[in-house]
Amino acid sequence: MATLQFREALRAAMTEEMERDDDIFLIGEEVAEYDGAYKVSKGMLDQFGSRRVIDSPISELGFAGLGIGAAMNGLRPIVEFMTFNFSFVAFDQVINNAPNMQYMSGGQFTVPIVFRGPNGAAGQLGATHSNSTEALYSTFPGLKVVAPSIPDDGKGLLKTAIRDDDPVVFLESELMYGMKDEVSDAEDYTIPIGSARVAREGDDVTIVAHSKSYHIAMDAADELEERGYEAEVIDPRTIKPLDIETIVESVVKTNRLVVIDESNPFASVASEVTHQVQDRAFDYLDAPILRVTAPDTPAPYAPNLMDAYMPGVDETVDKCLQVLYAK
Amino acid sequence: MADDSLASESASGLNGSSDEGTGFPEDFPHTARLKQAGVTTLDGLRDVDSLEDLKGIGPTYAKEIAEALERYDADESGGTTTEKRSSPLSGDGAAEDEPEGPWTQQSIEIPEGPIEETVSFDTYPAGQFSHDELGFSDDEVVDLLRSMLLQRRFENRCRQMYQRQKISGFLHLYIGQEAVSTGSVSAVDLGDDSIITAYRDHGMGLAMGMTPEECMGELFGKSTGCSKGKGGSMHFFDAEKRMMGGHAIVGAHLPLGAGIAFAHKYRGEDNVCLCFFGDGAMHQGAFREACNLAGIYELPIVFICENNQYAMGTAVDRAFSKPDLFKHGYNFDFPCSLASGMDVFSVNKAVRDHVENYARKGQPSMLEVRTYRYQGHSITDPAEYRAANELDQRKSEDAIARLQQYIVDRGIATDSDIDAIDEEAEQKVVDAIDAADAAPFPDEEAIYDDVYTQEDYPFIA
Ligand SMILES: Cc1ncc(C[n+]2csc(CCOP(=O)(O)OP(=O)(O)O)c2C)c(N)n1
Ligand SMILES: [Mg+2]
């Protein structure tokens, strides 16, 4: 084990994979000479040279598409979006080209590519820079969507994503890049896509939360413990495929579910989890499933508004007490 | 940029332009073909008795190679310097000094104006090139005709099959444009070089040697189709032939073309990508982004605009602020040219020049091919937006008729030989229809296949 920042864990994943396989290259804005807008790729230009760590101009549609074409022709690109807000100008490439190519070609062309970068709100950046894209990308068959919450998962899942033969959208967070934690330095450390992590066990209520929200869930669980309730916290880690089995297993035990998802609520990951759980475990539910999400508004700027906008620990504890009928 | 940059790599070796390692001096012509023919050094070249007999080297190339060798030898013995191949555009193609770092090298001192630029564009008009000067044997000329006739017969039958409801969905016919596919495919190394195109893709697929059976099978939605009945008319693919698709979102495949070329270069291959698109696709931002990336990464790609005068009902000169489409490549400092799409030899010569002189040397370029589609945009379009006599006039320049005339005039084959070839093409298509008719639709389970690469992917509900 080593203690690494999230960004260092991601860098370790990319570096180890690139050392292993010459077909892997990294392309994106400011990934090379600038050392990465958020320093995730720091030092990689020096190590791998500009053949493999490639600065692109501000041309998301262009370099996302270039990556897909290179993948069709046998390479394994890692495409970094400075943030996923900017993936929208490459939307057609990510959702219409990457995931459909294998299907439309009757299996002749696969697209082993990773689109990665920070996702979701990151402070007072205003609406254009605060979008959560996990539900959006998860709706398109052919894509896989990964959203780790801790550095160790970041490393293990990114290595898996790079080795995956399908296109993977890998969602990180500006606010988590500096987070330090233990990270495995085992050789060939990979974590399978489609497997949730039960981060904390408990019998009273299940909280499902991914990415930044996972940390809210853990804090809320601490607070609930003080009030005498044991929450089970599940981080799905990958949004698509979703490890619904693990979630259902937990709900069968606790009979209560709260989902935290910092996205806007309509057609969100939280709504999908809610649907799937009622579909499979309706008879086990002792209370309606509640969600903690951003409101159905664009993200604001003012600090007090932004605080209100983001899911928080108090709100989560509150919703848990509601499903526990303790309020 | 650092020493190991993409840019410097292409300047030294990757594209066969350096003396070291490849055995040919910088800017020596047709080194890729020479290497493929087994000639890898200048000494080896001096030993060749008859250049023309080398595989892939016709008389034109042989002459250019011989002249280059002569110039080089004169040079070595203190004679005149070899002239650099000049780009038809700005500059003379000479490598600029490698920048020392990532910092800006641009001047902010503004010179006295006006700034003037001299620009020139190569053209390839119809009726200017003969098969022997392009290195085609008589038999190969007949093969060109065979390829074009097959496309036309195939497309005519497609229309009929659509009317009989054997084919559904959007159906865009290629009739009138056959010289573009056939002329281009015969200018590259099929199976090693890559080709990517838009949704009007039947002609390109057939010209690349995809069988009428697998193409018709796809149109019928059968499991025998080239894409197993999962793609349809607009999504023909053949990995083996390096037919990288049929793409139906206008402009979206241009960055893919750049990526395909990128991978060829990344692996140090000598191969190139031909990226075809319609006049309408040039309005998309994807065109600009793909061109710019190809330019800065020096990708082995030719951007080929098949200007058939219309994007659906929108005439090209109604939609472009600058309707000379070939000139749009100039914004990226590309060599740009304009070719007739109504003469297979013009197309072939143009594509060959762009491939050998530019793409294989890591210089992206732009070629506009002017052509015309005889049918409406798609099968359901009566094309009422055309001028009264427009279609008839364009048909009088038909590329197939031109080639037939050429063949007969030169005594390469007789009218009755040509009739036989045409019947053979028709028969192939009829057989393909029978085969497609007899073939099964995909199993219903196939709907779940090829969504993800893992077999029996457990997560699809
Ligand atoms: C992004 C996008 N917008 C609109 C369409 C609908 N559409 C299909 S073909 C076409 C015209 C394209 O014309 P052009 O590129 O000149 O190709 P041609 O049909 O002439 O071969 C349009 C508008 C589309 N497929 N994709
Ligand atoms: Mg057109």
Tab-separated table of N, CA, C and O in Angstrom, chain A residues 7 17 23 119 143 162 164 286 303:
chain	number	residue	atom	x	y	z
A	7	ARG	N	-5.343	11.978	-7.802
A	7	ARG	CA	-4.743	12.232	-9.106
A	7	ARG	C	-3.514	11.347	-9.316
A	7	ARG	O	-3.262	10.881	-10.424
A	17	GLU	N	-0.152	1.131	-17.171
A	17	GLU	CA	-0.719	0.523	-18.376
A	17	GLU	C	0.079	0.925	-19.619
A	17	GLU	O	0.298	0.132	-20.524
A	23	ASP	N	0.399	0.396	-27.393
A	23	ASP	CA	-0.769	0.852	-28.146
A	23	ASP	C	-1.577	1.911	-27.395
A	23	ASP	O	-2.488	2.514	-27.947
A	119	ASN	N	-16.074	15.252	-13.518
A	119	ASN	CA	-17.512	15.313	-13.781
A	119	ASN	C	-18.189	15.953	-12.578
A	119	ASN	O	-17.698	15.861	-11.458
A	143	LEU	N	-21.821	1.861	-24.148
A	143	LEU	CA	-20.884	2.567	-23.271
A	143	LEU	C	-20.875	1.912	-21.900
A	143	LEU	O	-21.889	1.389	-21.447
A	162	ILE	N	-8.912	0.804	-19.037
A	162	ILE	CA	-7.952	0.901	-20.151
A	162	ILE	C	-7.825	-0.439	-20.861
A	162	ILE	O	-7.671	-0.507	-22.072
A	164	ASP	N	-10.180	-2.635	-21.049
A	164	ASP	CA	-11.493	-3.063	-21.549
A	164	ASP	C	-11.564	-2.822	-23.060
A	164	ASP	O	-11.072	-1.808	-23.561
A	286	ASP	N	-39.893	-1.481	3.312
A	286	ASP	CA	-40.776	-1.044	4.396
A	286	ASP	C	-41.102	0.432	4.309
A	286	ASP	O	-41.854	0.950	5.134
A	303	PRO	N	-22.510	31.511	-2.945
A	303	PRO	CA	-22.098	30.425	-2.060
A	303	PRO	C	-23.253	29.791	-1.307
A	303	PRO	O	-23.313	28.567	-1.175
